mmCIF file of C-alpha atoms in Angstrom:
data_model
loop_
_atom_site.group_PDB
_atom_site.id
_atom_site.type_symbol
_atom_site.label_atom_id
_atom_site.label_comp_id
_atom_site.label_asym_id
_atom_site.label_seq_id
_atom_site.Cartn_x
_atom_site.Cartn_y
_atom_site.Cartn_z
ATOM 1 C CA UNK A 1 -36.844 -26.066 6.516
ATOM 2 C CA UNK A 2 -33.468 -25.883 5.423
ATOM 3 C CA UNK A 3 -30.074 -28.003 7.142
ATOM 4 C CA UNK A 4 -27.492 -26.508 8.432
ATOM 5 C CA UNK A 5 -25.019 -24.942 7.546
ATOM 6 C CA UNK A 6 -27.542 -23.563 4.592
ATOM 7 C CA UNK A 7 -30.053 -22.492 6.938
ATOM 8 C CA UNK A 8 -27.274 -20.438 8.949
ATOM 9 C CA UNK A 9 -26.631 -18.537 6.037
ATOM 10 C CA UNK A 10 -29.908 -17.675 4.868
ATOM 11 C CA UNK A 11 -30.786 -16.528 8.585
ATOM 12 C CA UNK A 12 -27.901 -14.170 7.716
ATOM 13 C CA UNK A 13 -28.476 -12.884 4.787
ATOM 14 C CA UNK A 14 -32.334 -12.375 6.044
ATOM 15 C CA UNK A 15 -30.605 -10.286 8.748
ATOM 16 C CA UNK A 16 -28.136 -8.535 6.736
ATOM 17 C CA UNK A 17 -30.908 -7.030 4.156
ATOM 18 C CA UNK A 18 -33.122 -5.760 7.199
ATOM 19 C CA UNK A 19 -29.926 -3.681 8.737
ATOM 20 C CA UNK A 20 -30.149 -5.952 11.907
ATOM 21 C CA UNK A 21 -27.399 -6.689 14.163
ATOM 22 C CA UNK A 22 -27.096 -10.105 15.752
ATOM 23 C CA UNK A 23 -27.961 -8.327 19.227
ATOM 24 C CA UNK A 24 -31.003 -6.754 17.655
ATOM 25 C CA UNK A 25 -32.476 -10.065 16.260
ATOM 26 C CA UNK A 26 -31.870 -11.810 19.186
ATOM 27 C CA UNK A 27 -33.726 -9.568 21.435
ATOM 28 C CA UNK A 28 -34.549 -10.670 25.008
ATOM 29 C CA UNK A 29 -35.606 -14.267 23.321
ATOM 30 C CA UNK A 30 -32.397 -15.755 23.036
ATOM 31 C CA UNK A 31 -28.323 -14.779 23.060
ATOM 32 C CA UNK A 32 -26.171 -13.760 20.896
ATOM 33 C CA UNK A 33 -23.735 -16.358 21.197
ATOM 34 C CA UNK A 34 -26.535 -18.628 20.454
ATOM 35 C CA UNK A 35 -27.859 -16.901 17.433
ATOM 36 C CA UNK A 36 -23.766 -16.912 16.317
ATOM 37 C CA UNK A 37 -23.954 -20.498 16.789
ATOM 38 C CA UNK A 38 -27.070 -20.940 14.171
ATOM 39 C CA UNK A 39 -25.547 -18.654 11.565
ATOM 40 C CA UNK A 40 -22.230 -20.275 11.496
ATOM 41 C CA UNK A 41 -24.116 -23.534 11.384
ATOM 42 C CA UNK A 42 -22.863 -24.923 14.811
ATOM 43 C CA UNK A 43 -26.265 -25.475 16.111
ATOM 44 C CA UNK A 44 -29.672 -26.868 14.653
ATOM 45 C CA UNK A 45 -32.601 -24.377 15.223
ATOM 46 C CA UNK A 46 -35.887 -25.698 17.143
ATOM 47 C CA UNK A 47 -39.109 -25.237 16.171
ATOM 48 C CA UNK A 48 -39.762 -21.962 18.522
ATOM 49 C CA UNK A 49 -36.788 -20.443 17.558
ATOM 50 C CA UNK A 50 -37.345 -20.761 13.701
ATOM 51 C CA UNK A 51 -40.936 -18.735 14.429
ATOM 52 C CA UNK A 52 -39.502 -16.182 16.386
ATOM 53 C CA UNK A 53 -36.548 -15.975 14.101
ATOM 54 C CA UNK A 54 -39.845 -15.350 11.193
ATOM 55 C CA UNK A 55 -41.605 -13.225 13.545
ATOM 56 C CA UNK A 56 -38.758 -10.528 13.987
ATOM 57 C CA UNK A 57 -37.493 -10.192 10.670
ATOM 58 C CA UNK A 58 -40.960 -10.229 9.024
ATOM 59 C CA UNK A 59 -41.051 -13.130 6.911
ATOM 60 C CA UNK A 60 -43.244 -16.023 6.526
ATOM 61 C CA UNK A 61 -41.553 -19.396 7.654
ATOM 62 C CA UNK A 62 -41.240 -20.843 4.050
ATOM 63 C CA UNK A 63 -38.570 -17.613 3.918
ATOM 64 C CA UNK A 64 -36.096 -19.941 5.812
ATOM 65 C CA UNK A 65 -36.577 -22.814 2.805
ATOM 66 C CA UNK A 66 -34.943 -20.903 0.373
ATOM 67 C CA UNK A 67 -31.129 -21.517 -0.069
ATOM 68 C CA UNK A 68 -29.257 -18.246 0.605
ATOM 69 C CA UNK A 69 -28.615 -16.264 -2.983
ATOM 70 C CA UNK A 70 -25.907 -13.813 -1.692
ATOM 71 C CA UNK A 71 -27.923 -11.076 -2.568
ATOM 72 C CA UNK A 72 -26.506 -8.663 -5.274
ATOM 73 C CA UNK A 73 -24.250 -7.156 -5.419
ATOM 74 C CA UNK A 74 -25.390 -3.349 -5.294
ATOM 75 C CA UNK A 75 -27.597 -4.919 -2.207
ATOM 76 C CA UNK A 76 -24.447 -5.887 -0.459
ATOM 77 C CA UNK A 77 -22.536 -2.541 -1.304
ATOM 78 C CA UNK A 78 -25.307 -0.783 0.283
ATOM 79 C CA UNK A 79 -25.201 -2.737 3.871
ATOM 80 C CA UNK A 80 -21.099 -2.501 4.118
ATOM 81 C CA UNK A 81 -21.136 1.042 3.208
ATOM 82 C CA UNK A 82 -24.053 1.932 5.765
ATOM 83 C CA UNK A 83 -22.613 -0.476 8.749
ATOM 84 C CA UNK A 84 -21.178 0.762 11.618
ATOM 85 C CA UNK A 85 -19.204 -2.406 12.061
ATOM 86 C CA UNK A 86 -17.273 -5.581 9.939
ATOM 87 C CA UNK A 87 -19.947 -7.437 9.507
ATOM 88 C CA UNK A 88 -21.656 -5.879 6.164
ATOM 89 C CA UNK A 89 -17.779 -6.057 4.553
ATOM 90 C CA UNK A 90 -17.535 -9.459 5.559
ATOM 91 C CA UNK A 91 -21.305 -10.187 3.746
ATOM 92 C CA UNK A 92 -19.690 -8.426 0.784
ATOM 93 C CA UNK A 93 -16.582 -10.569 0.718
ATOM 94 C CA UNK A 94 -19.101 -13.354 0.077
ATOM 95 C CA UNK A 95 -21.349 -11.865 -2.235
ATOM 96 C CA UNK A 96 -18.170 -10.658 -4.438
ATOM 97 C CA UNK A 97 -16.644 -13.840 -4.951
ATOM 98 C CA UNK A 98 -20.548 -15.407 -6.000
ATOM 99 C CA UNK A 99 -21.361 -12.524 -8.549
ATOM 100 C CA UNK A 100 -20.091 -12.571 -12.028
ATOM 101 C CA UNK A 101 -22.062 -10.443 -14.235
ATOM 102 C CA UNK A 102 -21.727 -6.577 -12.439
ATOM 103 C CA UNK A 103 -20.824 -3.522 -13.703
ATOM 104 C CA UNK A 104 -17.047 -2.604 -13.100
ATOM 105 C CA UNK A 105 -18.210 0.221 -11.168
ATOM 106 C CA UNK A 106 -19.788 -1.575 -8.928
ATOM 107 C CA UNK A 107 -16.489 -4.156 -8.295
ATOM 108 C CA UNK A 108 -14.370 -1.021 -7.845
ATOM 109 C CA UNK A 109 -16.610 0.024 -5.180
ATOM 110 C CA UNK A 110 -16.456 -2.987 -3.641
ATOM 111 C CA UNK A 111 -12.992 -4.218 -3.879
ATOM 112 C CA UNK A 112 -11.865 -0.285 -2.598
ATOM 113 C CA UNK A 113 -14.122 -1.091 0.400
ATOM 114 C CA UNK A 114 -12.598 -4.969 1.220
ATOM 115 C CA UNK A 115 -8.998 -3.348 0.850
ATOM 116 C CA UNK A 116 -9.861 -0.881 3.476
ATOM 117 C CA UNK A 117 -11.320 -3.685 5.866
ATOM 118 C CA UNK A 118 -7.838 -5.845 4.993
ATOM 119 C CA UNK A 119 -6.191 -2.614 5.796
ATOM 120 C CA UNK A 120 -7.451 -2.259 8.972
ATOM 121 C CA UNK A 121 -7.111 -6.025 10.282
ATOM 122 C CA UNK A 122 -3.251 -5.639 9.177
ATOM 123 C CA UNK A 123 -3.826 -8.768 6.459
ATOM 124 C CA UNK A 124 -1.469 -7.166 3.785
ATOM 125 C CA UNK A 125 -0.987 -9.909 1.661
ATOM 126 C CA UNK A 126 -5.137 -9.937 1.075
ATOM 127 C CA UNK A 127 -4.921 -6.483 1.558
ATOM 128 C CA UNK A 128 -2.329 -6.512 -1.356
ATOM 129 C CA UNK A 129 -4.299 -8.896 -3.781
ATOM 130 C CA UNK A 130 -7.512 -6.927 -3.791
ATOM 131 C CA UNK A 131 -5.293 -3.586 -4.559
ATOM 132 C CA UNK A 132 -3.505 -5.434 -7.318
ATOM 133 C CA UNK A 133 -7.442 -6.533 -8.542
ATOM 134 C CA UNK A 134 -8.467 -2.930 -7.964
ATOM 135 C CA UNK A 135 -6.027 -1.732 -10.218
ATOM 136 C CA UNK A 136 -6.922 -4.001 -13.007
ATOM 137 C CA UNK A 137 -10.327 -2.533 -12.585
ATOM 138 C CA UNK A 138 -9.566 0.820 -13.064
ATOM 139 C CA UNK A 139 -7.434 -0.045 -16.090
ATOM 140 C CA UNK A 140 -10.588 -1.126 -18.038
ATOM 141 C CA UNK A 141 -12.535 1.702 -16.761
ATOM 142 C CA UNK A 142 -9.541 3.911 -17.834
ATOM 143 C CA UNK A 143 -10.495 6.512 -15.231
ATOM 144 C CA UNK A 144 -7.532 8.622 -14.190
ATOM 145 C CA UNK A 145 -8.823 9.177 -10.600
ATOM 146 C CA UNK A 146 -9.282 5.347 -9.915
ATOM 147 C CA UNK A 147 -6.000 4.463 -11.459
ATOM 148 C CA UNK A 148 -4.287 6.616 -9.409
ATOM 149 C CA UNK A 149 -5.885 5.743 -5.646
ATOM 150 C CA UNK A 150 -5.747 1.769 -6.524
ATOM 151 C CA UNK A 151 -1.800 2.432 -7.572
ATOM 152 C CA UNK A 152 -1.102 4.577 -4.358
ATOM 153 C CA UNK A 153 -2.791 2.477 -2.052
ATOM 154 C CA UNK A 154 -0.956 -0.111 -3.490
ATOM 155 C CA UNK A 155 2.538 1.185 -2.623
ATOM 156 C CA UNK A 156 2.195 2.469 0.602
ATOM 157 C CA UNK A 157 1.057 -1.928 1.502
ATOM 158 C CA UNK A 158 3.885 -2.815 -0.471
ATOM 159 C CA UNK A 159 6.148 -0.486 1.788
ATOM 160 C CA UNK A 160 4.637 -1.302 4.763
ATOM 161 C CA UNK A 161 6.008 -5.023 4.199
ATOM 162 C CA UNK A 162 9.293 -4.110 3.028
ATOM 163 C CA UNK A 163 8.703 -4.167 -0.814
ATOM 164 C CA UNK A 164 10.277 -0.890 -1.110
ATOM 165 C CA UNK A 165 11.934 -1.318 -5.274
ATOM 166 C CA UNK A 166 8.114 -1.977 -6.326
ATOM 167 C CA UNK A 167 6.677 0.408 -4.343
ATOM 168 C CA UNK A 168 8.523 3.250 -5.854
ATOM 169 C CA UNK A 169 7.623 1.917 -9.171
ATOM 170 C CA UNK A 170 3.823 1.894 -8.550
ATOM 171 C CA UNK A 171 4.490 5.428 -6.628
ATOM 172 C CA UNK A 172 5.804 7.255 -9.238
ATOM 173 C CA UNK A 173 3.312 6.152 -11.690
ATOM 174 C CA UNK A 174 0.464 7.291 -9.447
ATOM 175 C CA UNK A 175 2.480 10.666 -9.212
ATOM 176 C CA UNK A 176 3.127 10.986 -12.825
ATOM 177 C CA UNK A 177 -0.760 9.909 -13.255
ATOM 178 C CA UNK A 178 -2.105 12.598 -11.270
ATOM 179 C CA UNK A 179 -0.216 15.547 -12.724
ATOM 180 C CA UNK A 180 -0.397 14.595 -16.127
ATOM 181 C CA UNK A 181 -4.275 14.181 -16.000
ATOM 182 C CA UNK A 182 -4.347 17.569 -13.472
ATOM 183 C CA UNK A 183 -6.056 15.523 -10.437
ATOM 184 C CA UNK A 184 -7.507 17.247 -7.641
ATOM 185 C CA UNK A 185 -5.219 18.029 -4.774
ATOM 186 C CA UNK A 186 -6.430 15.422 -2.788
ATOM 187 C CA UNK A 187 -5.803 12.836 -5.371
ATOM 188 C CA UNK A 188 -2.671 14.503 -6.020
ATOM 189 C CA UNK A 189 -1.517 15.302 -2.614
ATOM 190 C CA UNK A 190 -2.370 11.677 -1.516
ATOM 191 C CA UNK A 191 -0.223 10.422 -4.376
ATOM 192 C CA UNK A 192 2.785 12.534 -3.357
ATOM 193 C CA UNK A 193 2.623 11.539 0.340
ATOM 194 C CA UNK A 194 2.869 7.627 -0.969
ATOM 195 C CA UNK A 195 5.865 8.834 -3.091
ATOM 196 C CA UNK A 196 7.331 10.737 -0.115
ATOM 197 C CA UNK A 197 7.235 7.924 1.919
ATOM 198 C CA UNK A 198 8.789 5.355 -0.209
ATOM 199 C CA UNK A 199 11.434 7.621 -1.165
ATOM 200 C CA UNK A 200 12.156 7.860 2.461
ATOM 201 C CA UNK A 201 12.166 4.522 2.864
ATOM 202 C CA UNK A 202 14.427 3.641 0.067
ATOM 203 C CA UNK A 203 16.905 5.901 1.071
ATOM 204 C CA UNK A 204 16.518 8.297 -1.451
ATOM 205 C CA UNK A 205 16.176 11.405 0.617
ATOM 206 C CA UNK A 206 17.185 14.382 -1.628
ATOM 207 C CA UNK A 207 14.025 13.018 -3.897
ATOM 208 C CA UNK A 208 11.708 12.639 -0.547
ATOM 209 C CA UNK A 209 12.959 16.080 0.502
ATOM 210 C CA UNK A 210 12.007 17.946 -2.939
ATOM 211 C CA UNK A 211 8.851 16.223 -3.321
ATOM 212 C CA UNK A 212 7.613 16.476 0.295
ATOM 213 C CA UNK A 213 8.556 20.306 0.162
ATOM 214 C CA UNK A 214 6.388 20.429 -3.252
ATOM 215 C CA UNK A 215 3.611 18.761 -0.974
ATOM 216 C CA UNK A 216 3.723 21.220 1.820
ATOM 217 C CA UNK A 217 3.614 23.827 -0.861
ATOM 218 C CA UNK A 218 0.592 22.253 -2.150
ATOM 219 C CA UNK A 219 -1.675 22.240 0.848
ATOM 220 C CA UNK A 220 -0.478 25.081 2.033
ATOM 221 C CA UNK A 221 -3.607 27.368 3.582
ATOM 222 C CA UNK A 222 -5.796 23.823 4.380
ATOM 223 C CA UNK A 223 -6.594 22.779 7.717
ATOM 224 C CA UNK A 224 -7.469 19.311 7.100
ATOM 225 C CA UNK A 225 -6.168 15.406 7.325
ATOM 226 C CA UNK A 226 -4.025 16.252 4.229
ATOM 227 C CA UNK A 227 -2.415 18.825 5.411
ATOM 228 C CA UNK A 228 -1.518 17.375 8.456
ATOM 229 C CA UNK A 229 -0.859 13.841 6.789
ATOM 230 C CA UNK A 230 1.564 16.377 4.679
ATOM 231 C CA UNK A 231 3.112 18.124 7.708
ATOM 232 C CA UNK A 232 3.929 14.440 9.003
ATOM 233 C CA UNK A 233 5.623 13.345 5.938
ATOM 234 C CA UNK A 234 7.736 16.590 5.778
ATOM 235 C CA UNK A 235 8.991 15.734 9.685
ATOM 236 C CA UNK A 236 9.833 12.169 8.669
ATOM 237 C CA UNK A 237 12.168 13.002 5.593
ATOM 238 C CA UNK A 238 13.620 15.799 8.105
ATOM 239 C CA UNK A 239 13.608 13.082 10.953
ATOM 240 C CA UNK A 240 15.721 10.637 8.436
ATOM 241 C CA UNK A 241 18.256 13.661 7.200
ATOM 242 C CA UNK A 242 19.261 14.173 11.162
ATOM 243 C CA UNK A 243 17.104 17.450 11.491
ATOM 244 C CA UNK A 244 15.131 16.234 14.354
ATOM 245 C CA UNK A 245 14.304 19.444 15.813
ATOM 246 C CA UNK A 246 12.848 20.974 12.325
ATOM 247 C CA UNK A 247 10.969 17.349 12.294
ATOM 248 C CA UNK A 248 9.200 17.742 15.516
ATOM 249 C CA UNK A 249 8.298 21.496 14.757
ATOM 250 C CA UNK A 250 6.789 19.716 11.731
ATOM 251 C CA UNK A 251 5.077 17.535 13.500
ATOM 252 C CA UNK A 252 3.939 19.407 16.783
ATOM 253 C CA UNK A 253 2.394 21.869 13.969
ATOM 254 C CA UNK A 254 0.239 19.104 12.376
ATOM 255 C CA UNK A 255 -1.013 18.134 15.918
ATOM 256 C CA UNK A 256 -1.781 21.701 16.617
ATOM 257 C CA UNK A 257 -3.778 22.433 13.318
ATOM 258 C CA UNK A 258 -5.384 19.098 13.538
ATOM 259 C CA UNK A 259 -9.188 19.015 15.694
ATOM 260 C CA UNK A 260 -9.301 15.393 16.742
ATOM 261 C CA UNK A 261 -13.427 15.991 15.540
ATOM 262 C CA UNK A 262 -11.758 16.097 11.657
ATOM 263 C CA UNK A 263 -9.854 13.115 12.044
ATOM 264 C CA UNK A 264 -9.570 10.974 15.460
ATOM 265 C CA UNK A 265 -7.515 8.245 13.755
ATOM 266 C CA UNK A 266 -5.136 10.366 12.250
ATOM 267 C CA UNK A 267 -5.478 12.424 15.713
ATOM 268 C CA UNK A 268 -3.453 9.372 17.498
ATOM 269 C CA UNK A 269 -1.440 8.145 14.593
ATOM 270 C CA UNK A 270 0.056 11.988 14.960
ATOM 271 C CA UNK A 271 0.816 11.693 18.632
ATOM 272 C CA UNK A 272 1.967 7.887 17.909
ATOM 273 C CA UNK A 273 4.644 9.628 15.413
ATOM 274 C CA UNK A 274 5.716 12.179 17.552
ATOM 275 C CA UNK A 275 6.419 10.070 20.667
ATOM 276 C CA UNK A 276 8.226 7.773 17.943
ATOM 277 C CA UNK A 277 10.441 10.896 17.066
ATOM 278 C CA UNK A 278 11.064 12.066 20.421
ATOM 279 C CA UNK A 279 12.209 8.980 21.660
ATOM 280 C CA UNK A 280 14.852 8.598 18.934
ATOM 281 C CA UNK A 281 15.973 11.578 19.746
ATOM 282 C CA UNK A 282 19.815 11.938 20.927
ATOM 283 C CA UNK A 283 19.545 12.438 23.880
ATOM 284 C CA UNK A 284 15.542 11.312 24.084
ATOM 285 C CA UNK A 285 12.954 13.449 24.799
ATOM 286 C CA UNK A 286 11.128 11.477 27.536
ATOM 287 C CA UNK A 287 8.613 13.400 28.985
ATOM 288 C CA UNK A 288 7.424 14.530 25.831
ATOM 289 C CA UNK A 289 6.989 11.227 24.533
ATOM 290 C CA UNK A 290 5.123 10.184 27.658
ATOM 291 C CA UNK A 291 2.395 12.869 27.217
ATOM 292 C CA UNK A 292 1.875 11.870 23.635
ATOM 293 C CA UNK A 293 1.269 8.386 24.625
ATOM 294 C CA UNK A 294 -0.912 8.931 26.855
ATOM 295 C CA UNK A 295 -3.325 10.876 24.655
ATOM 296 C CA UNK A 296 -2.904 8.476 22.195
ATOM 297 C CA UNK A 297 -3.800 5.703 23.629
ATOM 298 C CA UNK A 298 -6.980 7.544 25.347
ATOM 299 C CA UNK A 299 -8.077 8.151 21.638
ATOM 300 C CA UNK A 300 -6.911 4.295 20.309
ATOM 301 C CA UNK A 301 -9.244 3.521 22.934
ATOM 302 C CA UNK A 302 -12.132 4.557 20.671
ATOM 303 C CA UNK A 303 -10.880 4.188 17.219
ATOM 304 C CA UNK A 304 -7.818 1.596 17.817
ATOM 305 C CA UNK A 305 -6.733 -0.661 15.035
ATOM 306 C CA UNK A 306 -5.164 -3.894 16.191
ATOM 307 C CA UNK A 307 -2.294 -2.302 13.969
ATOM 308 C CA UNK A 308 -2.341 1.086 15.984
ATOM 309 C CA UNK A 309 -2.572 -0.804 19.423
ATOM 310 C CA UNK A 310 0.771 -2.632 18.769
ATOM 311 C CA UNK A 311 2.089 0.213 17.558
ATOM 312 C CA UNK A 312 1.249 1.644 21.377
ATOM 313 C CA UNK A 313 2.503 -1.578 23.239
ATOM 314 C CA UNK A 314 5.572 -1.211 21.188
ATOM 315 C CA UNK A 315 6.350 3.059 22.058
ATOM 316 C CA UNK A 316 5.245 2.009 25.595
ATOM 317 C CA UNK A 317 7.496 -1.068 25.487
ATOM 318 C CA UNK A 318 10.282 1.542 23.947
ATOM 319 C CA UNK A 319 9.609 4.131 26.428
ATOM 320 C CA UNK A 320 9.544 1.617 29.712
ATOM 321 C CA UNK A 321 13.269 0.915 28.666
ATOM 322 C CA UNK A 322 14.244 4.787 28.611
ATOM 323 C CA UNK A 323 13.005 5.310 32.008
ATOM 324 C CA UNK A 324 14.661 2.074 32.912
ATOM 325 C CA UNK A 325 12.027 0.184 33.794
ATOM 326 C CA UNK A 326 13.531 -2.908 31.808
ATOM 327 C CA UNK A 327 10.846 -5.099 33.389
ATOM 328 C CA UNK A 328 8.194 -3.505 31.615
ATOM 329 C CA UNK A 329 9.913 -3.089 28.509
ATOM 330 C CA UNK A 330 10.264 -6.853 28.516
ATOM 331 C CA UNK A 331 6.743 -7.626 29.578
ATOM 332 C CA UNK A 332 5.390 -5.416 27.220
ATOM 333 C CA UNK A 333 7.586 -6.495 24.307
ATOM 334 C CA UNK A 334 6.620 -10.177 25.238
ATOM 335 C CA UNK A 335 3.228 -9.263 25.672
ATOM 336 C CA UNK A 336 3.622 -8.050 21.413
ATOM 337 C CA UNK A 337 4.696 -11.552 20.244
ATOM 338 C CA UNK A 338 1.873 -13.344 21.692
ATOM 339 C CA UNK A 339 0.063 -12.109 18.790
ATOM 340 C CA UNK A 340 1.119 -12.568 15.080
ATOM 341 C CA UNK A 341 2.643 -9.378 14.792
ATOM 342 C CA UNK A 342 0.890 -6.326 12.046
ATOM 343 C CA UNK A 343 3.636 -3.547 12.461
ATOM 344 C CA UNK A 344 5.623 -2.304 9.593
ATOM 345 C CA UNK A 345 8.743 -3.826 8.481
ATOM 346 C CA UNK A 346 10.653 -0.814 9.928
ATOM 347 C CA UNK A 347 8.563 -0.528 13.518
ATOM 348 C CA UNK A 348 9.752 -4.208 13.495
ATOM 349 C CA UNK A 349 13.245 -3.829 13.438
ATOM 350 C CA UNK A 350 12.592 -0.818 16.040
ATOM 351 C CA UNK A 351 11.069 -4.095 18.383
ATOM 352 C CA UNK A 352 14.388 -5.949 17.564
ATOM 353 C CA UNK A 353 16.395 -3.314 18.622
ATOM 354 C CA UNK A 354 14.540 -3.115 21.835
ATOM 355 C CA UNK A 355 14.778 -6.878 22.395
ATOM 356 C CA UNK A 356 18.627 -6.565 21.743
ATOM 357 C CA UNK A 357 19.123 -3.737 24.287
ATOM 358 C CA UNK A 358 16.814 -5.760 26.567
ATOM 359 C CA UNK A 359 19.443 -8.402 26.069
ATOM 360 C CA UNK A 360 22.319 -6.299 27.087
ATOM 361 C CA UNK A 361 20.775 -5.578 30.036
ATOM 362 C CA UNK A 362 19.437 -9.116 30.918
ATOM 363 C CA UNK A 363 23.337 -10.148 30.844
ATOM 364 C CA UNK A 364 23.180 -12.004 27.512
ATOM 365 C CA UNK A 365 25.586 -9.492 25.928
ATOM 366 C CA UNK A 366 27.055 -11.740 23.212
ATOM 367 C CA UNK A 367 23.717 -12.508 22.252
ATOM 368 C CA UNK A 368 22.516 -9.139 21.983
ATOM 369 C CA UNK A 369 25.322 -7.400 20.314
ATOM 370 C CA UNK A 370 25.113 -10.051 17.767
ATOM 371 C CA UNK A 371 21.663 -9.477 16.830
ATOM 372 C CA UNK A 372 22.931 -5.655 16.409
ATOM 373 C CA UNK A 373 25.411 -6.350 13.922
ATOM 374 C CA UNK A 374 22.858 -8.548 12.237
ATOM 375 C CA UNK A 375 20.126 -5.819 12.626
ATOM 376 C CA UNK A 376 22.230 -3.376 11.141
ATOM 377 C CA UNK A 377 23.727 -5.454 8.299
ATOM 378 C CA UNK A 378 20.401 -6.115 6.899
ATOM 379 C CA UNK A 379 18.947 -2.158 7.125
ATOM 380 C CA UNK A 380 22.044 -1.235 5.227
ATOM 381 C CA UNK A 381 21.246 -4.042 2.587
ATOM 382 C CA UNK A 382 17.810 -2.700 2.340
ATOM 383 C CA UNK A 383 18.808 0.645 1.572
ATOM 384 C CA UNK A 384 17.714 2.134 5.324
ATOM 385 C CA UNK A 385 20.490 4.532 5.683
ATOM 386 C CA UNK A 386 19.168 6.329 8.538
ATOM 387 C CA UNK A 387 17.920 2.610 10.135
ATOM 388 C CA UNK A 388 20.967 1.256 9.836
ATOM 389 C CA UNK A 389 23.108 4.249 11.329
ATOM 390 C CA UNK A 390 20.747 4.368 13.982
ATOM 391 C CA UNK A 391 21.522 0.772 14.665
ATOM 392 C CA UNK A 392 25.287 1.315 14.457
ATOM 393 C CA UNK A 393 25.336 4.384 17.034
ATOM 394 C CA UNK A 394 23.008 2.007 19.205
ATOM 395 C CA UNK A 395 25.384 -0.925 18.979
ATOM 396 C CA UNK A 396 28.545 1.289 19.669
ATOM 397 C CA UNK A 397 27.204 2.793 22.720
ATOM 398 C CA UNK A 398 26.506 -0.562 24.002
ATOM 399 C CA UNK A 399 29.491 -1.822 23.309
ATOM 400 C CA UNK A 400 31.128 1.154 25.081
ATOM 401 C CA UNK A 401 28.641 0.249 27.860
ATOM 402 C CA UNK A 402 29.786 -3.120 27.938
ATOM 403 C CA UNK A 403 33.459 -2.601 28.461
ATOM 404 C CA UNK A 404 32.866 0.146 31.355
ATOM 405 C CA UNK A 405 30.636 -2.312 32.879
ATOM 406 C CA UNK A 406 33.699 -5.286 32.589
ATOM 407 C CA UNK A 407 36.315 -3.018 33.579
ATOM 408 C CA UNK A 408 34.444 -1.383 36.591
ATOM 409 C CA UNK A 409 34.211 -5.372 37.800
ATOM 410 C CA UNK A 410 37.791 -6.097 37.307
ATOM 411 C CA UNK A 411 38.348 -3.066 39.536
#
């Protein structure tokens, strides 16, 4: 029998080949915790356990004498694409790192699944490295559909981490490729979605407005996730142009037209976006923001990713602040910082704004004002004109509040 950790890797390979979860293999004979430690190599199996595992797996004990092969990429892809959890993807990552002679099409499919896995986990650096490789494979295959998809996915990830200049060039190329190759509405619309979001982040609002109008026209008559995302993009652009009423109407329409059964994750994300927009309004629409967050929280209990849960906590903290529950807002803010922040650049800036405003309520006026000035300058340097304007407005209002407070104290 193989020694650990090789035995554990062979055991895991046999289990995944049969599509069994750890719970199914453990059964009532051993605990899943013990099985997990066996697979990781942390525990050495007993003779009784080896006999039991061989019986459940339907193999002879000699199957544990062979080192793990890692399996073929096709086999790992089949397991990963049919699994309901991330374990199959993790095995796929291992196999992809081992194989050398596989067709580019299989490599493409593997990289696509793996990039989505890293995106769900908020591992942006790993996601981007995977998408870079995805683009190289797409170029090797010379298929416009795959080149376009690799491009707009990479641009989205770069935008999320604040690399707007590079994201813009890639997004423009993906959109132009979709148009010149006459790609489907889905591919062209997805490329447009990405281009609009990057242009808006770069402060190129006239370009974003023209492209989002093109996008809304492209999906007219549809009531699917792509149409909902088009309306969401239109709302984002109108909001950054200062037209919050029209922006809210776009988002309300998107939420009304998208059934939760079509895409529960997008259904929840729309409500997070609506809550954020209502909280950013002047004055904030607190009741509607609260309703949207309550609906989003219910959905995220079922489909929430780590990133979305952090977005929810951020908005709940902002809501608590607007409702005057400063202690609750501070507790939620501090809870977020107990883990690595997975939020986008813009959401992290908003969290810093909240922290600065909380400092003012806590008597740390000079520190809070200094931080707001720094955030405003940084947003301006990053060409986030609407975000910078929002920060300077908040700073002006904060300075006025501080002045009135000091004047009242003297009186």
